[in-house]
Amino acid sequence: MRLSRTYVPTLKEVPAEAEVVSHRLLLRAGFIRKLTAGIYTYLPLGLRTLNKVADIVREEMNRAGAQEILMPMVQPGDLWSETGRWEFYGKELLRFTDRHEREYCLGPTHEEVVTDLVRGEVRSYRQLPINLYQIQTKFRDEIRPRFGLMRGREFVMKDAYSFDRDEAGADLSYRLMYDAYKAIFRRLGLEFRPVEADSGSIGGNFSHEFMVLADTGEDTIAVCQACEYAANLEKAEVVAPVDKCNCGGDCGPAMEVPTPGKHTVEEVCEYLEIEADTLVKTLLFDVDGTPVAGLVRGDRELNEIKLKNHLGAQDVKLATPEQVVAWTGAPVGFAGPVGLKAAGIRIIADRELDFDCGWVVGANKADAHLKSVDLRRDCKVDAYTDLRNITEGDKCPRCGGAIGFRRGIEVGHVFKLGLKYSQAMNAVFLDENGKEQIMVMGCYGIGVSRIVASAIEQNHDAEGIKFPPSIAPFEVALLSLAGGKDPEVAEAADKLYAELTKQGVEVLYDDRDERPGSKFKDADLMGMPMQLVLGGKGLKNGIIEAKDRRTGEKRELKLADFAAEFASWRRTVRQGWGLDID
Ligand code: 9G3
């Protein structure tokens, strides 16, 4: 495509509301324009990238045996009432009525619609399994849409739904989608990780998120440097310590020490001249209305989700200062495990505390702590469990490798749905014995428009976007430096453009009558992975300058042998993106 005839309104400045780099660059590079809050128009280059992402998703979904359909945007409220979700969702679900006063919503997702379709068509086990998917516009009325395509109100999602005869079949469907997602993200040329998004409890309601790794990502994940393990912080398992206490258990009797006005871990440690890893932090919680003390080492963070899961509780809240005084007899900062049993308070301790003694703990008395405490001797811990947040340097629960933290952007999510929708909507089939069974479902989402933004979040620099070749609007930016006064260069560039196009290479040909500097700037801004620059000097010497946008590395290709030189350079550039490596 000739840039002189393409609508790519690049900008020097962007509105202050563009807070994240992908939003700024999508606006500056002329890929999108905002219609209204959270709702965007895709301009020609933005649409090309969106469609390239969608095409890769489509190919891999088809390869996995899923079948593409297209469901309506507008959904009848009655379906959502069948599953109880019409009442459950609030303002995020955009509702409206038609001319007959019938209630509808704009589809934020399509479980009800697809289950309604299947329950009407599938009657026999012979028709299962089936996996139906669509690539379609969703609407979710986010209260504060921002970050451009990262969190829009209207966005493009690939959503797939599998229907199986039984749990085993559903596990296979899940595995097929999990593997298809890995193929998709590899082909997109993005660094990603499948992340355990639930407790990893096998057979239960587990799910995986697919995260694009980017320092600007909103989620922090624990990632193993040695194996594929990755998990949300709140879910990541902490490996139990192995070495037992080395003091042989004779750490002397517990003794009270004054700690006047020392409330925080830092203050107590400084005052008693001890390290935080010899102090036990006692946090009090209101768990479904009953008091529970959670214990972790002074230098650790207690994980409330792990506490909640361990207790199988509905609601876990940090105790109020009033509750702390009522339960421990002391103000906040002096709570400790010794003597709490009297108040009927359950004590759950992180298992790290089970292998040492000689701890400093709150004395449950204002301005006082206890030292030399042995939890096994001095109090009754109800349970030792994995209660703390994982930290960098912890060991991987799968392979023992080192755990590091990475930030990620959720771009995909695969779920086991079980009978949640099929039971509520009576999606049943007759099994081989003619017995009626409820279908077992799974659902699988990919944020197609969010991937466009995430690719930029992960791959950009001060000059602009660095698109992976698989989703760049064009693979090559061809810059002619003829500038309207060097017909030979213009003619040679036209020829090259024609030749590359004939070879099937997608070229954005900057044939504008602009200064070289602004052409270089725009090429770096728009982010095509390969830049070819043809100038007068180069033409005279029979060479064209080639630049790899990812690395900035430049080389000269001989015009005489252009086709072969370009082909080998193209391979190098693509392999730099981890593509075409068989
Ligand atoms: C709603 C609104 C927002 C929602 C939902 C429903 C998220 C909702 C979860 C899912 C689960 C999967 C199929 C594709 C992959 C994700 N936000 N979810 O159900 F009414 Cl307003 O969408 N659905």
XYZ file of C-alpha atoms and ligand atoms in Angstrom:
605
model
C 0.000 0.000 0.000
C 1.278 3.515 -0.824
C 1.394 5.723 2.242
C 0.489 8.735 0.099
C -2.913 7.129 -0.443
C -3.460 5.595 2.992
C -5.413 7.179 5.842
C -2.832 7.039 8.667
C -3.242 10.280 10.650
C -0.073 10.212 12.796
C 0.139 12.664 15.699
C 3.039 14.407 17.387
C 1.190 14.785 20.704
C -1.554 12.703 22.345
C -4.295 13.651 24.828
C -3.234 13.467 28.470
C -5.964 10.867 29.071
C -3.762 8.306 27.284
C -2.076 6.862 30.372
C -0.495 3.671 29.037
C 2.049 3.386 26.268
C -0.111 1.237 23.957
C -2.931 3.772 24.126
C -0.546 6.644 23.359
C 1.141 4.840 20.477
C -2.096 3.527 18.913
C -3.338 7.138 18.805
C -0.028 8.682 17.689
C 0.567 6.062 14.977
C -2.932 6.638 13.581
C -4.242 3.127 14.317
C -7.369 4.038 16.310
C -9.526 7.015 17.098
C -11.861 7.344 20.077
C -15.591 7.730 19.302
C -16.574 8.001 22.962
C -15.368 6.647 26.327
C -14.050 3.120 25.844
C -15.295 2.880 22.243
C -12.885 3.141 19.306
C -12.780 3.196 15.531
C -10.054 1.023 13.980
C -8.340 2.955 11.178
C -6.806 1.061 8.240
C -3.543 0.051 9.939
C -5.244 -0.741 13.239
C -7.786 -2.927 11.486
C -5.086 -4.819 9.561
C -3.402 -5.750 12.824
C -6.698 -6.661 14.501
C -7.562 -8.938 11.570
C -4.129 -10.570 11.598
C -4.571 -11.477 15.254
C -8.068 -12.781 14.533
C -6.820 -14.849 11.566
C -4.152 -16.600 13.652
C -6.724 -17.313 16.380
C -9.167 -18.632 13.780
C -6.606 -20.936 12.123
C -5.559 -22.529 15.406
C -9.132 -22.867 16.665
C -10.108 -24.608 13.418
C -7.020 -26.816 13.669
C -8.153 -27.830 17.163
C -11.497 -28.934 15.724
C -13.603 -26.002 16.910
C -16.264 -24.693 14.525
C -16.770 -21.010 13.882
C -20.235 -19.505 14.229
C -21.408 -15.925 14.688
C -23.883 -15.185 17.469
C -25.902 -11.982 17.803
C -24.724 -8.946 19.796
C -28.272 -8.419 21.101
C -29.401 -10.986 23.662
C -32.884 -11.525 25.163
C -33.006 -10.892 28.912
C -35.161 -14.039 29.386
C -32.136 -16.276 28.683
C -30.132 -14.501 31.362
C -33.013 -14.940 33.782
C -32.858 -18.719 33.271
C -29.317 -18.726 34.710
C -30.041 -16.054 37.313
C -27.488 -13.743 35.794
C -30.020 -11.057 34.752
C -30.486 -10.253 38.420
C -26.824 -10.933 39.334
C -25.088 -8.378 37.106
C -25.322 -4.647 37.684
C -24.706 -1.664 35.478
C -21.862 -3.396 33.662
C -24.542 -5.274 31.716
C -25.940 -2.756 29.222
C -29.690 -3.350 29.037
C -32.393 -1.839 26.855
C -35.910 -2.529 25.628
C -37.166 -2.803 22.044
C -40.306 -1.248 20.543
C -42.429 -3.980 22.124
C -40.911 -3.195 25.532
C -39.115 -6.549 25.553
C -35.836 -6.551 27.566
C -32.427 -7.154 25.948
C -28.743 -6.691 26.712
C -25.692 -6.081 24.572
C -23.674 -9.303 24.852
C -20.747 -9.155 27.301
C -20.272 -12.918 26.795
C -22.358 -15.686 25.263
C -22.764 -18.668 27.604
C -26.568 -18.358 27.648
C -26.896 -17.806 23.898
C -24.683 -20.743 22.887
C -26.267 -23.090 25.449
C -29.705 -22.130 24.159
C -28.528 -22.924 20.626
C -27.069 -26.328 21.565
C -29.926 -27.445 23.818
C -32.254 -26.993 20.874
C -30.086 -28.956 18.406
C -28.073 -31.625 20.236
C -30.098 -34.635 21.415
C -27.728 -37.583 21.092
C -24.322 -38.529 22.535
C -23.238 -39.115 18.961
C -23.329 -35.352 18.365
C -20.876 -34.700 21.240
C -18.275 -33.367 21.775
C -18.793 -30.101 19.983
C -16.805 -26.862 20.327
C -18.360 -23.709 18.880
C -16.579 -20.373 18.740
C -16.957 -16.857 17.428
C -14.848 -13.759 16.981
C -17.198 -10.954 17.837
C -17.732 -7.601 19.476
C -18.587 -7.633 23.158
C -19.913 -4.824 25.312
C -19.234 -4.408 29.018
C -20.147 -1.061 30.540
C -16.935 -0.601 32.560
C -17.323 2.138 35.137
C -14.003 3.741 34.166
C -12.967 2.585 30.703
C -9.371 3.662 30.096
C -6.055 2.463 28.721
C -7.380 2.463 25.149
C -7.816 -1.038 23.728
C -6.515 -2.548 26.959
C -9.802 -1.954 28.783
C -12.448 -0.760 26.356
C -16.208 -1.009 26.836
C -16.657 -2.391 23.336
C -13.985 -4.953 22.410
C -13.345 -7.918 20.118
C -13.219 -11.315 21.801
C -12.846 -14.853 20.557
C -15.144 -16.851 22.777
C -15.464 -20.611 22.465
C -17.731 -23.066 24.235
C -17.278 -26.833 24.438
C -19.989 -29.384 25.185
C -19.028 -32.912 26.275
C -20.713 -36.119 27.372
C -18.802 -36.297 30.652
C -16.011 -34.869 32.828
C -13.329 -36.903 31.040
C -14.454 -35.519 27.694
C -14.492 -32.011 29.109
C -10.917 -32.447 30.346
C -9.881 -33.415 26.822
C -11.633 -30.360 25.352
C -9.890 -28.201 27.935
C -6.508 -29.704 27.019
C -7.136 -29.181 23.307
C -7.922 -25.500 23.919
C -4.948 -25.067 26.302
C -2.614 -26.432 23.620
C -4.292 -24.367 20.878
C -3.766 -21.236 23.005
C -0.050 -22.015 23.343
C 0.168 -22.387 19.552
C -1.703 -19.093 19.073
C 0.525 -17.063 21.378
C 3.674 -18.590 19.902
C 2.507 -17.666 16.399
C 1.687 -14.147 17.568
C 5.382 -13.778 18.466
C 4.571 -12.725 22.035
C 6.339 -13.742 25.246
C 3.562 -15.286 27.321
C 2.844 -17.705 30.184
C -0.147 -19.912 30.977
C -0.852 -19.087 34.632
C -2.670 -21.249 37.183
C -5.587 -19.031 38.052
C -7.188 -21.214 40.705
C -5.746 -23.227 43.557
C -4.650 -25.678 40.931
C -6.954 -28.181 42.582
C -7.093 -30.896 39.913
C -10.574 -32.093 39.067
C -12.045 -29.038 40.703
C -12.971 -25.738 39.120
C -9.493 -24.973 37.820
C -8.706 -22.543 35.062
C -5.674 -20.992 33.413
C -5.089 -17.400 32.396
C -2.761 -16.651 29.495
C -0.602 -13.662 30.314
C 1.454 -11.564 27.924
C 4.552 -10.596 29.929
C 4.996 -6.812 29.996
C 6.473 -4.527 32.662
C 3.365 -2.360 32.373
C 1.068 -5.336 32.988
C -1.512 -4.899 35.747
C -1.082 -8.414 37.197
C 1.981 -9.747 39.026
C 2.696 -13.440 38.479
C 5.147 -15.824 40.075
C 7.185 -17.460 37.305
C 9.673 -20.311 37.579
C 12.955 -19.631 35.780
C 13.499 -23.350 35.165
C 10.120 -24.843 34.203
C 6.754 -23.722 32.813
C 5.214 -23.163 36.263
C 3.506 -19.793 36.645
C 0.710 -18.713 38.979
C -1.116 -15.638 40.172
C 0.495 -14.310 43.337
C -2.586 -15.103 45.371
C -2.626 -18.684 44.099
C 1.088 -19.509 43.907
C 1.994 -22.410 46.217
C 4.856 -21.844 48.661
C 7.163 -24.831 49.171
C 7.241 -26.028 52.799
C 10.618 -25.434 54.450
C 12.602 -28.639 54.876
C 15.192 -28.073 57.615
C 13.860 -28.397 61.152
C 14.835 -26.122 64.000
C 18.530 -26.278 64.790
C 18.338 -25.243 68.422
C 17.293 -28.719 69.513
C 14.177 -27.253 71.086
C 15.884 -25.930 74.206
C 15.310 -22.295 73.470
C 14.607 -21.473 77.149
C 11.315 -20.321 78.695
C 9.270 -17.526 77.114
C 9.998 -14.156 78.716
C 8.046 -10.861 78.673
C 9.958 -7.822 77.401
C 8.726 -4.202 77.416
C 8.180 -2.665 73.982
C 6.648 0.719 74.904
C 4.616 2.143 72.028
C 6.290 -0.176 69.488
C 3.348 -1.219 67.248
C 4.882 -2.197 63.922
C 7.251 -5.012 62.986
C 9.923 -2.449 62.102
C 9.590 -0.584 65.427
C 9.699 -3.771 67.524
C 12.664 -5.171 65.574
C 14.590 -1.921 65.891
C 13.813 -1.621 69.622
C 14.668 -5.246 70.477
C 17.527 -5.262 67.962
C 16.237 -8.396 66.256
C 15.624 -9.348 62.601
C 12.034 -9.494 61.254
C 12.504 -13.198 60.476
C 12.695 -13.992 64.217
C 9.375 -12.258 64.932
C 5.894 -13.741 64.414
C 3.251 -11.412 63.009
C -0.215 -12.164 64.462
C -3.083 -10.883 62.308
C -6.657 -11.149 63.559
C -9.528 -11.815 61.192
C -13.300 -11.882 61.318
C -13.998 -15.120 59.408
C -17.729 -15.498 58.738
C -18.275 -13.803 62.128
C -15.769 -15.827 64.164
C -12.306 -14.662 65.303
C -9.254 -16.295 63.732
C -5.565 -15.461 64.276
C -3.271 -15.865 61.272
C 0.469 -16.193 61.982
C 3.279 -15.521 59.534
C 6.960 -14.665 59.972
C 7.598 -10.948 60.477
C 9.155 -10.518 57.040
C 6.311 -12.286 55.180
C 2.858 -11.242 53.877
C -0.196 -13.207 54.980
C -2.324 -14.282 51.987
C -6.000 -13.832 52.834
C -7.197 -15.964 49.890
C -5.122 -18.884 51.151
C -6.563 -18.385 54.660
C -10.092 -18.276 53.216
C -9.502 -21.402 51.089
C -7.943 -23.272 54.034
C -10.960 -22.488 56.240
C -13.468 -22.937 53.382
C -14.898 -19.604 54.499
C -17.311 -17.339 52.662
C -16.013 -14.036 53.994
C -12.646 -13.122 55.541
C -12.075 -9.558 56.812
C -9.193 -8.056 58.805
C -10.456 -7.463 62.389
C -11.211 -3.872 63.339
C -9.078 -2.251 66.086
C -12.074 -2.596 68.422
C -12.290 -6.329 67.700
C -8.522 -6.677 68.302
C -8.817 -5.063 71.743
C -11.930 -7.131 72.583
C -10.287 -10.418 71.513
C -6.727 -9.949 72.765
C -7.067 -7.406 75.551
C -4.393 -5.315 73.864
C -4.283 -2.583 71.234
C -3.277 -3.337 67.630
C 0.403 -4.267 67.325
C 0.681 -6.343 70.521
C -1.421 -9.355 69.503
C 0.268 -12.718 69.842
C -0.639 -16.445 69.818
C 0.179 -17.204 73.484
C -2.987 -17.079 75.585
C -5.394 -16.646 72.647
C -6.940 -20.080 73.088
C -8.586 -18.791 76.268
C -10.534 -16.401 74.082
C -11.570 -19.336 71.857
C -9.657 -17.923 68.925
C -8.544 -20.396 66.255
C -4.854 -20.096 65.354
C -3.708 -20.862 61.791
C 0.044 -20.573 61.227
C 2.157 -20.516 58.118
C 4.099 -23.776 58.007
C 7.388 -21.849 57.961
C 6.794 -21.255 61.710
C 6.645 -24.952 62.402
C 10.333 -25.582 61.969
C 11.850 -23.024 64.277
C 11.430 -21.608 67.787
C 12.834 -18.759 69.841
C 10.260 -16.417 68.341
C 9.334 -12.883 69.461
C 5.529 -12.507 69.567
C 3.045 -9.920 70.849
C 2.249 -10.441 74.578
C -1.480 -9.635 74.156
C -0.677 -6.799 76.546
C -0.085 -3.125 75.762
C 3.593 -2.194 75.307
C 4.831 -5.756 75.797
C 6.108 -8.667 73.714
C 7.280 -12.201 74.585
C 10.627 -13.585 73.429
C 12.035 -17.126 73.278
C 8.620 -18.480 72.360
C 8.264 -22.051 71.146
C 4.860 -22.256 69.415
C 4.581 -25.996 70.017
C 5.307 -25.528 73.742
C 3.672 -22.203 74.513
C 0.413 -22.219 72.566
C -1.992 -24.429 70.596
C -1.770 -23.803 66.856
C -4.847 -25.375 65.238
C -3.166 -25.882 61.858
C 0.086 -25.210 60.001
C -0.549 -24.504 56.312
C 0.679 -22.529 53.264
C -0.529 -19.134 54.416
C 1.903 -16.599 53.005
C 2.499 -14.839 49.690
C 5.224 -16.323 47.570
C 8.360 -14.185 47.306
C 11.092 -13.921 44.698
C 13.719 -16.533 45.476
C 11.179 -19.031 46.871
C 11.528 -22.463 45.314
C 9.231 -23.560 42.487
C 6.592 -25.989 43.838
C 6.916 -28.067 40.655
C 10.671 -28.356 40.017
C 12.490 -26.562 42.843
C 13.819 -23.894 40.479
C 14.018 -20.230 41.467
C 10.799 -18.199 41.423
C 10.856 -14.684 39.997
C 8.103 -12.085 39.665
C 6.908 -10.856 36.279
C 4.122 -8.447 35.395
C 1.565 -9.659 32.889
C -1.524 -8.686 30.935
C -4.345 -11.236 30.863
C -5.182 -11.884 27.192
C -6.763 -15.323 27.434
C -8.626 -17.440 29.925
C -9.719 -21.085 29.720
C -12.363 -22.359 32.140
C -13.980 -25.627 33.142
C -17.660 -24.704 33.444
C -19.003 -28.116 34.495
C -22.810 -28.103 34.624
C -23.235 -24.457 35.623
C -25.091 -23.384 32.475
C -26.215 -26.721 31.016
C -28.054 -27.666 34.215
C -29.731 -24.269 34.612
C -30.818 -24.307 30.962
C -31.503 -28.045 30.704
C -29.018 -28.757 27.918
C -29.283 -32.566 27.932
C -28.580 -35.472 25.584
C -29.465 -39.164 25.501
C -26.444 -41.370 26.235
C -25.775 -44.768 24.616
C -28.262 -46.353 27.021
C -30.945 -43.838 26.114
C -30.545 -42.189 29.522
C -30.787 -38.375 29.729
C -27.471 -36.744 30.756
C -26.500 -33.114 31.286
C -23.767 -31.822 28.965
C -20.433 -30.858 30.574
C -19.178 -27.466 29.361
C -16.014 -25.445 29.072
C -15.476 -21.886 27.840
C -12.401 -20.257 26.385
C -11.776 -16.558 25.781
C -9.090 -14.570 23.979
C -9.071 -10.787 24.007
C -8.362 -10.145 20.307
C -8.362 -6.343 20.523
C -6.549 -6.464 23.862
C -3.787 -8.520 22.193
C -3.150 -5.622 19.781
C -2.534 -3.351 22.774
C -0.596 -5.998 24.732
C 1.744 -6.638 21.812
C 2.628 -2.939 21.943
C 2.941 -2.895 25.744
C 5.452 -5.735 25.420
C 7.232 -4.443 22.306
C 7.918 -0.733 22.046
C 10.666 1.822 22.604
C 10.961 5.610 22.790
C 10.518 5.885 19.014
C 7.322 3.876 18.864
C 5.876 0.425 18.209
C 7.918 -2.713 17.440
C 5.366 -5.070 15.872
C 6.005 -8.817 15.694
C 6.011 -9.710 11.951
C 2.997 -12.019 12.382
C 0.668 -9.160 13.335
C 2.302 -6.009 11.945
C -0.062 -4.197 9.529
C 2.667 -4.688 6.909
C 5.888 -6.692 7.158
C 7.986 -4.095 5.375
C 8.131 -0.304 5.422
C 9.761 0.776 2.148
C 11.074 4.344 2.347
C 11.954 6.170 -0.837
C 14.155 9.217 -0.162
C 13.430 10.608 -3.633
C 11.543 13.457 -2.005
C 10.056 14.538 -5.310
C 13.427 15.650 -6.746
C 15.216 12.415 -7.584
C 13.200 10.582 -10.291
C 15.745 7.749 -10.512
C 15.269 6.890 -6.855
C 11.501 7.195 -7.188
C 11.512 4.884 -10.190
C 13.797 2.336 -8.504
C 11.648 2.399 -5.385
C 8.475 1.894 -7.424
C 10.105 -1.100 -9.103
C 11.129 -2.577 -5.757
C 7.629 -2.043 -4.390
C 6.147 -3.847 -7.394
C 8.678 -6.691 -7.109
C 8.115 -7.235 -3.369
C 4.354 -7.075 -3.800
C 4.560 -9.629 -6.586
C 6.504 -11.912 -4.218
C 3.583 -11.618 -1.792
C 5.436 -9.415 0.691
C 3.139 -6.868 2.367
C 4.750 -3.466 1.947
C 3.782 -0.061 3.274
C 5.510 2.130 0.705
C 6.322 5.626 1.973
C 6.251 7.429 -1.365
C 5.305 10.777 0.173
C 7.081 13.982 -0.738
C 8.449 14.358 2.784
C 11.875 14.963 4.303
C 13.856 11.771 5.127
C 13.787 12.601 8.833
C 10.019 12.556 9.102
C 9.880 9.323 7.072
C 12.300 7.661 9.494
C 10.301 8.933 12.465
C 6.996 7.685 11.080
C 8.478 4.301 10.172
C 9.807 3.848 13.730
C 6.504 5.072 15.167
C 4.270 2.706 13.160
C 6.521 -0.225 13.945
C 6.767 -2.393 10.823
C 9.393 -5.026 11.680
C 11.515 -4.478 8.545
C 12.513 -1.115 7.094
C 14.035 -0.724 3.609
C 15.480 2.722 2.780
C 16.371 3.623 -0.810
C 18.402 6.840 -1.271
C 20.393 8.369 -4.121
C 23.814 7.362 -2.779
C 22.663 3.812 -2.101
C 21.197 3.504 -5.571
C 24.496 4.649 -7.115
C 26.330 2.002 -5.068
C 23.727 -0.636 -5.914
C 22.621 -1.159 -2.325
C 19.533 -0.565 -0.200
C 19.679 -0.033 3.553
C 17.762 -2.528 5.686
C 16.895 -2.043 9.365
C 15.478 -4.609 11.817
C 13.004 -2.504 13.860
C 13.231 -4.894 16.845
C 17.008 -4.651 17.296
C 17.785 -1.485 15.340
C 20.448 -3.512 13.519
C 21.166 -2.204 10.012
C 22.636 -3.968 6.993
C 23.070 -3.263 3.287
C 21.329 -5.489 0.744
C 22.766 -5.649 -2.782
C 20.128 -4.537 -5.274
C 21.699 -6.822 -7.895
C 20.830 -9.858 -5.809
C 17.928 -8.301 -3.936
C 15.406 -11.169 -3.892
C 17.830 -13.650 -2.316
C 19.375 -11.117 0.071
C 15.963 -9.914 1.191
C 14.717 -13.485 1.725
C 17.644 -14.398 3.970
C 17.425 -11.129 5.909
C 13.671 -11.688 6.357
C 14.407 -15.133 7.849
C 16.886 -13.596 10.301
C 14.406 -10.923 11.373
C 11.589 -13.440 11.868
C 13.800 -15.822 13.832
C 14.723 -12.893 16.064
C 11.030 -12.877 16.972
C 11.098 -16.602 17.707
C 9.117 -17.299 14.539
C 9.721 -20.037 11.924
C 11.990 -21.896 14.311
C 10.948 -25.471 13.629
C -21.515 -10.067 32.319
C -20.730 -8.916 32.385
C -19.369 -8.993 32.495
C -18.753 -10.245 32.557
C -19.536 -11.401 32.501
C -20.925 -11.318 32.375
C -16.788 -11.530 32.717
C -18.864 -12.694 32.548
C -16.786 -13.964 32.722
C -16.700 -14.537 31.344
C -16.253 -15.959 31.298
C -15.890 -16.422 29.930
C -16.645 -16.857 27.671
C -15.328 -16.409 27.108
C -14.234 -16.432 28.129
C -14.622 -15.764 29.431
N -17.371 -10.333 32.678
N -17.506 -12.685 32.660
O -19.485 -13.772 32.483
F -22.833 -9.945 32.193
Cl -21.510 -7.391 32.278
O -16.970 -13.898 30.389
N -16.933 -16.213 28.965
